[in-house]
Amino acid sequence: MRLDAFMARAAAAYYAGRDPFGRAGDFTTAPEISQAFGECLGLWAAVAWQQMGRPAPLLLVELGPGRGTLMADALRAIAEVMPAFRAALQLHLVETSPALRAAQARLLPDAQWHADIATLPAGPAIVLANEFFDALPIRQFIRRGDAWLERFVQDGAWHELPPEAAPPLPGHAPEGAVLEHCDAALAIVQTLAARGATLLALDYGPAEDGFGDSLQALSAHGRAEPLAAPGSVDITAHVRFAALAATARAAGAAAHGPLPMGLFLQRLGLMSRAAILARSNPRQAGLILSGAERLVTPEGMGRLFKALCLCHPRRDPPPGFEPA
Ligand code: SAH
């Protein structure tokens, strides 16, 4: 099986029946670490809406919303700070997992669900995606001699075969170099850019694309073997932000970033928000502040994670992406 087909099946089986988040699960994400994360992104979306000329209705879309925590925190902040935006927005969630759709419905009863972006209605849209693109299936090409082979999976082992319908690959590369390619991510970005949507993608990956095998699996907060137990571990890959930005620009959008996520969140005032939360919950102040610090510090998630924004080319850069 080609690696992307293997990953797609493994991811579908993995997410279909479980809630993988939090201490008892396999991994923890930013919205589960600090409520200030979703709140700041909600206010980010409110300013982006104003920059778009306050269209109504406005589609507020989240890709892969997990438990729905980010969006619930975002909507609470939006309702408080900009009720006109809360009134104008229609909530659309793109989610394939039945178990996670049920969790989202408990927090976000007025949402509409989609299996992919193809069924989103037309019209102005702001799209949020946190740790979504890393879960999409990738292909891996490996340099052997003067040629590229593609990595396939069979019975838990790797096989290398000549690729069919490969994307453009560089003419030179060191022996054994691995090049990753995510058709699904590029197709989503291309579609959103072409419809003039504003997209904010937060995920892990390098600022500049290069060679390397970034496929990883997590189980119970530890590393697992990606091929060993398909469907029972979380398989992801680094997001190639430069490729996403290039695809967006080719489709007519402006691309801002990728910025280190820590810098982006600090510009949005995440630490000030956390300080306010800590002052009003003195018993949990330590936990609140250390959670926020984990999101912004380079040793935490602040450097590995990046923020990339696509928007209409004639619009001002949204908050956090202004030229320094
Ligand atoms: N954004 C959430 C969850 C991240 S996990 C958070 O930050 O906590 C990845 C999410 O994407 C899950 O909700 C998973 O079910 C969903 N997902 C994975 N592959 C998908 C696909 N191809 N289409 C739609 N949703 C997908």
JSON list of N, CA, C and O in Angstrom, two decimals, residues 21-43:
[
{"chain": "A", "resi": 21, "resn": "PHE", "atom": "N", "xyz": [-7.36, 12.78, 23.18]},
{"chain": "A", "resi": 21, "resn": "PHE", "atom": "CA", "xyz": [-6.68, 13.95, 23.77]},
{"chain": "A", "resi": 21, "resn": "PHE", "atom": "C", "xyz": [-6.52, 13.81, 25.28]},
{"chain": "A", "resi": 21, "resn": "PHE", "atom": "O", "xyz": [-7.24, 13.08, 25.95]},
{"chain": "A", "resi": 22, "resn": "GLY", "atom": "N", "xyz": [-5.57, 14.56, 25.81]},
{"chain": "A", "resi": 22, "resn": "GLY", "atom": "CA", "xyz": [-5.45, 14.73, 27.26]},
{"chain": "A", "resi": 22, "resn": "GLY", "atom": "C", "xyz": [-4.60, 13.67, 27.92]},
{"chain": "A", "resi": 22, "resn": "GLY", "atom": "O", "xyz": [-4.03, 12.80, 27.27]},
{"chain": "A", "resi": 23, "resn": "ARG", "atom": "N", "xyz": [-4.51, 13.81, 29.24]},
{"chain": "A", "resi": 23, "resn": "ARG", "atom": "CA", "xyz": [-3.59, 12.99, 30.02]},
{"chain": "A", "resi": 23, "resn": "ARG", "atom": "C", "xyz": [-3.84, 11.49, 29.83]},
{"chain": "A", "resi": 23, "resn": "ARG", "atom": "O", "xyz": [-2.91, 10.70, 29.73]},
{"chain": "A", "resi": 24, "resn": "ALA", "atom": "N", "xyz": [-5.12, 11.10, 29.76]},
{"chain": "A", "resi": 24, "resn": "ALA", "atom": "CA", "xyz": [-5.44, 9.68, 29.65]},
{"chain": "A", "resi": 24, "resn": "ALA", "atom": "C", "xyz": [-5.34, 9.19, 28.20]},
{"chain": "A", "resi": 24, "resn": "ALA", "atom": "O", "xyz": [-5.44, 8.00, 27.94]},
{"chain": "A", "resi": 25, "resn": "GLY", "atom": "N", "xyz": [-5.14, 10.11, 27.26]},
{"chain": "A", "resi": 25, "resn": "GLY", "atom": "CA", "xyz": [-5.11, 9.74, 25.85]},
{"chain": "A", "resi": 25, "resn": "GLY", "atom": "C", "xyz": [-3.69, 9.60, 25.33]},
{"chain": "A", "resi": 25, "resn": "GLY", "atom": "O", "xyz": [-2.78, 9.25, 26.07]},
{"chain": "A", "resi": 26, "resn": "ASP", "atom": "N", "xyz": [-3.52, 9.94, 24.06]},
{"chain": "A", "resi": 26, "resn": "ASP", "atom": "CA", "xyz": [-2.22, 9.76, 23.42]},
{"chain": "A", "resi": 26, "resn": "ASP", "atom": "C", "xyz": [-1.42, 11.05, 23.30]},
{"chain": "A", "resi": 26, "resn": "ASP", "atom": "O", "xyz": [-0.20, 11.03, 23.25]},
{"chain": "A", "resi": 27, "resn": "PHE", "atom": "N", "xyz": [-2.13, 12.19, 23.20]},
{"chain": "A", "resi": 27, "resn": "PHE", "atom": "CA", "xyz": [-1.41, 13.47, 23.04]},
{"chain": "A", "resi": 27, "resn": "PHE", "atom": "C", "xyz": [-2.29, 14.61, 23.53]},
{"chain": "A", "resi": 27, "resn": "PHE", "atom": "O", "xyz": [-3.49, 14.44, 23.73]},
{"chain": "A", "resi": 28, "resn": "THR", "atom": "N", "xyz": [-1.68, 15.76, 23.73]},
{"chain": "A", "resi": 28, "resn": "THR", "atom": "CA", "xyz": [-2.39, 16.95, 24.19]},
{"chain": "A", "resi": 28, "resn": "THR", "atom": "C", "xyz": [-2.13, 18.07, 23.21]},
{"chain": "A", "resi": 28, "resn": "THR", "atom": "O", "xyz": [-1.03, 18.21, 22.70]},
{"chain": "A", "resi": 29, "resn": "THR", "atom": "N", "xyz": [-3.17, 18.86, 22.93]},
{"chain": "A", "resi": 29, "resn": "THR", "atom": "CA", "xyz": [-3.03, 19.95, 21.96]},
{"chain": "A", "resi": 29, "resn": "THR", "atom": "C", "xyz": [-3.20, 21.30, 22.66]},
{"chain": "A", "resi": 29, "resn": "THR", "atom": "O", "xyz": [-3.72, 21.37, 23.78]},
{"chain": "A", "resi": 30, "resn": "ALA", "atom": "N", "xyz": [-2.82, 22.36, 21.97]},
{"chain": "A", "resi": 30, "resn": "ALA", "atom": "CA", "xyz": [-2.82, 23.71, 22.57]},
{"chain": "A", "resi": 30, "resn": "ALA", "atom": "C", "xyz": [-4.17, 24.09, 23.21]},
{"chain": "A", "resi": 30, "resn": "ALA", "atom": "O", "xyz": [-4.18, 24.59, 24.33]},
{"chain": "A", "resi": 31, "resn": "PRO", "atom": "N", "xyz": [-5.31, 23.88, 22.52]},
{"chain": "A", "resi": 31, "resn": "PRO", "atom": "CA", "xyz": [-6.56, 24.30, 23.17]},
{"chain": "A", "resi": 31, "resn": "PRO", "atom": "C", "xyz": [-6.87, 23.52, 24.45]},
{"chain": "A", "resi": 31, "resn": "PRO", "atom": "O", "xyz": [-7.57, 24.04, 25.33]},
{"chain": "A", "resi": 32, "resn": "GLU", "atom": "N", "xyz": [-6.33, 22.30, 24.56]},
{"chain": "A", "resi": 32, "resn": "GLU", "atom": "CA", "xyz": [-6.54, 21.51, 25.77]},
{"chain": "A", "resi": 32, "resn": "GLU", "atom": "C", "xyz": [-5.58, 21.94, 26.89]},
{"chain": "A", "resi": 32, "resn": "GLU", "atom": "O", "xyz": [-5.76, 21.59, 28.05]},
{"chain": "A", "resi": 33, "resn": "ILE", "atom": "N", "xyz": [-4.54, 22.71, 26.53]},
{"chain": "A", "resi": 33, "resn": "ILE", "atom": "CA", "xyz": [-3.55, 23.15, 27.51]},
{"chain": "A", "resi": 33, "resn": "ILE", "atom": "C", "xyz": [-3.96, 24.48, 28.13]},
{"chain": "A", "resi": 33, "resn": "ILE", "atom": "O", "xyz": [-3.78, 24.70, 29.32]},
{"chain": "A", "resi": 34, "resn": "SER", "atom": "N", "xyz": [-4.51, 25.39, 27.32]},
{"chain": "A", "resi": 34, "resn": "SER", "atom": "CA", "xyz": [-4.86, 26.71, 27.84]},
{"chain": "A", "resi": 34, "resn": "SER", "atom": "C", "xyz": [-6.09, 27.26, 27.14]},
{"chain": "A", "resi": 34, "resn": "SER", "atom": "O", "xyz": [-6.14, 27.31, 25.91]},
{"chain": "A", "resi": 35, "resn": "GLN", "atom": "N", "xyz": [-7.08, 27.73, 27.92]},
{"chain": "A", "resi": 35, "resn": "GLN", "atom": "CA", "xyz": [-8.26, 28.33, 27.31]},
{"chain": "A", "resi": 35, "resn": "GLN", "atom": "C", "xyz": [-7.91, 29.65, 26.62]},
{"chain": "A", "resi": 35, "resn": "GLN", "atom": "O", "xyz": [-8.64, 30.11, 25.74]},
{"chain": "A", "resi": 36, "resn": "ALA", "atom": "N", "xyz": [-6.77, 30.25, 27.01]},
{"chain": "A", "resi": 36, "resn": "ALA", "atom": "CA", "xyz": [-6.36, 31.52, 26.39]},
{"chain": "A", "resi": 36, "resn": "ALA", "atom": "C", "xyz": [-6.05, 31.33, 24.90]},
{"chain": "A", "resi": 36, "resn": "ALA", "atom": "O", "xyz": [-6.16, 32.27, 24.11]},
{"chain": "A", "resi": 37, "resn": "PHE", "atom": "N", "xyz": [-5.67, 30.11, 24.52]},
{"chain": "A", "resi": 37, "resn": "PHE", "atom": "CA", "xyz": [-5.36, 29.83, 23.11]},
{"chain": "A", "resi": 37, "resn": "PHE", "atom": "C", "xyz": [-6.60, 30.08, 22.24]},
{"chain": "A", "resi": 37, "resn": "PHE", "atom": "O", "xyz": [-6.57, 30.89, 21.31]},
{"chain": "A", "resi": 38, "resn": "GLY", "atom": "N", "xyz": [-7.71, 29.40, 22.53]},
{"chain": "A", "resi": 38, "resn": "GLY", "atom": "CA", "xyz": [-8.93, 29.59, 21.74]},
{"chain": "A", "resi": 38, "resn": "GLY", "atom": "C", "xyz": [-9.47, 31.00, 21.85]},
{"chain": "A", "resi": 38, "resn": "GLY", "atom": "O", "xyz": [-9.99, 31.55, 20.88]},
{"chain": "A", "resi": 39, "resn": "GLU", "atom": "N", "xyz": [-9.35, 31.59, 23.04]},
{"chain": "A", "resi": 39, "resn": "GLU", "atom": "CA", "xyz": [-9.84, 32.97, 23.21]},
{"chain": "A", "resi": 39, "resn": "GLU", "atom": "C", "xyz": [-9.08, 33.93, 22.30]},
{"chain": "A", "resi": 39, "resn": "GLU", "atom": "O", "xyz": [-9.69, 34.77, 21.62]},
{"chain": "A", "resi": 40, "resn": "CYS", "atom": "N", "xyz": [-7.75, 33.80, 22.29]},
{"chain": "A", "resi": 40, "resn": "CYS", "atom": "CA", "xyz": [-6.95, 34.70, 21.43]},
{"chain": "A", "resi": 40, "resn": "CYS", "atom": "C", "xyz": [-7.29, 34.47, 19.96]},
{"chain": "A", "resi": 40, "resn": "CYS", "atom": "O", "xyz": [-7.36, 35.43, 19.17]},
{"chain": "A", "resi": 41, "resn": "LEU", "atom": "N", "xyz": [-7.49, 33.21, 19.55]},
{"chain": "A", "resi": 41, "resn": "LEU", "atom": "CA", "xyz": [-7.81, 32.95, 18.14]},
{"chain": "A", "resi": 41, "resn": "LEU", "atom": "C", "xyz": [-9.20, 33.47, 17.79]},
{"chain": "A", "resi": 41, "resn": "LEU", "atom": "O", "xyz": [-9.44, 33.92, 16.66]},
{"chain": "A", "resi": 42, "resn": "GLY", "atom": "N", "xyz": [-10.11, 33.44, 18.74]},
{"chain": "A", "resi": 42, "resn": "GLY", "atom": "CA", "xyz": [-11.44, 34.02, 18.52]},
{"chain": "A", "resi": 42, "resn": "GLY", "atom": "C", "xyz": [-11.34, 35.53, 18.26]},
{"chain": "A", "resi": 42, "resn": "GLY", "atom": "O", "xyz": [-11.96, 36.06, 17.33]},
{"chain": "A", "resi": 43, "resn": "LEU", "atom": "N", "xyz": [-10.53, 36.19, 19.07]},
{"chain": "A", "resi": 43, "resn": "LEU", "atom": "CA", "xyz": [-10.39, 37.64, 18.88]},
{"chain": "A", "resi": 43, "resn": "LEU", "atom": "C", "xyz": [-9.61, 37.94, 17.60]},
{"chain": "A", "resi": 43, "resn": "LEU", "atom": "O", "xyz": [-9.89, 38.93, 16.91]}
]
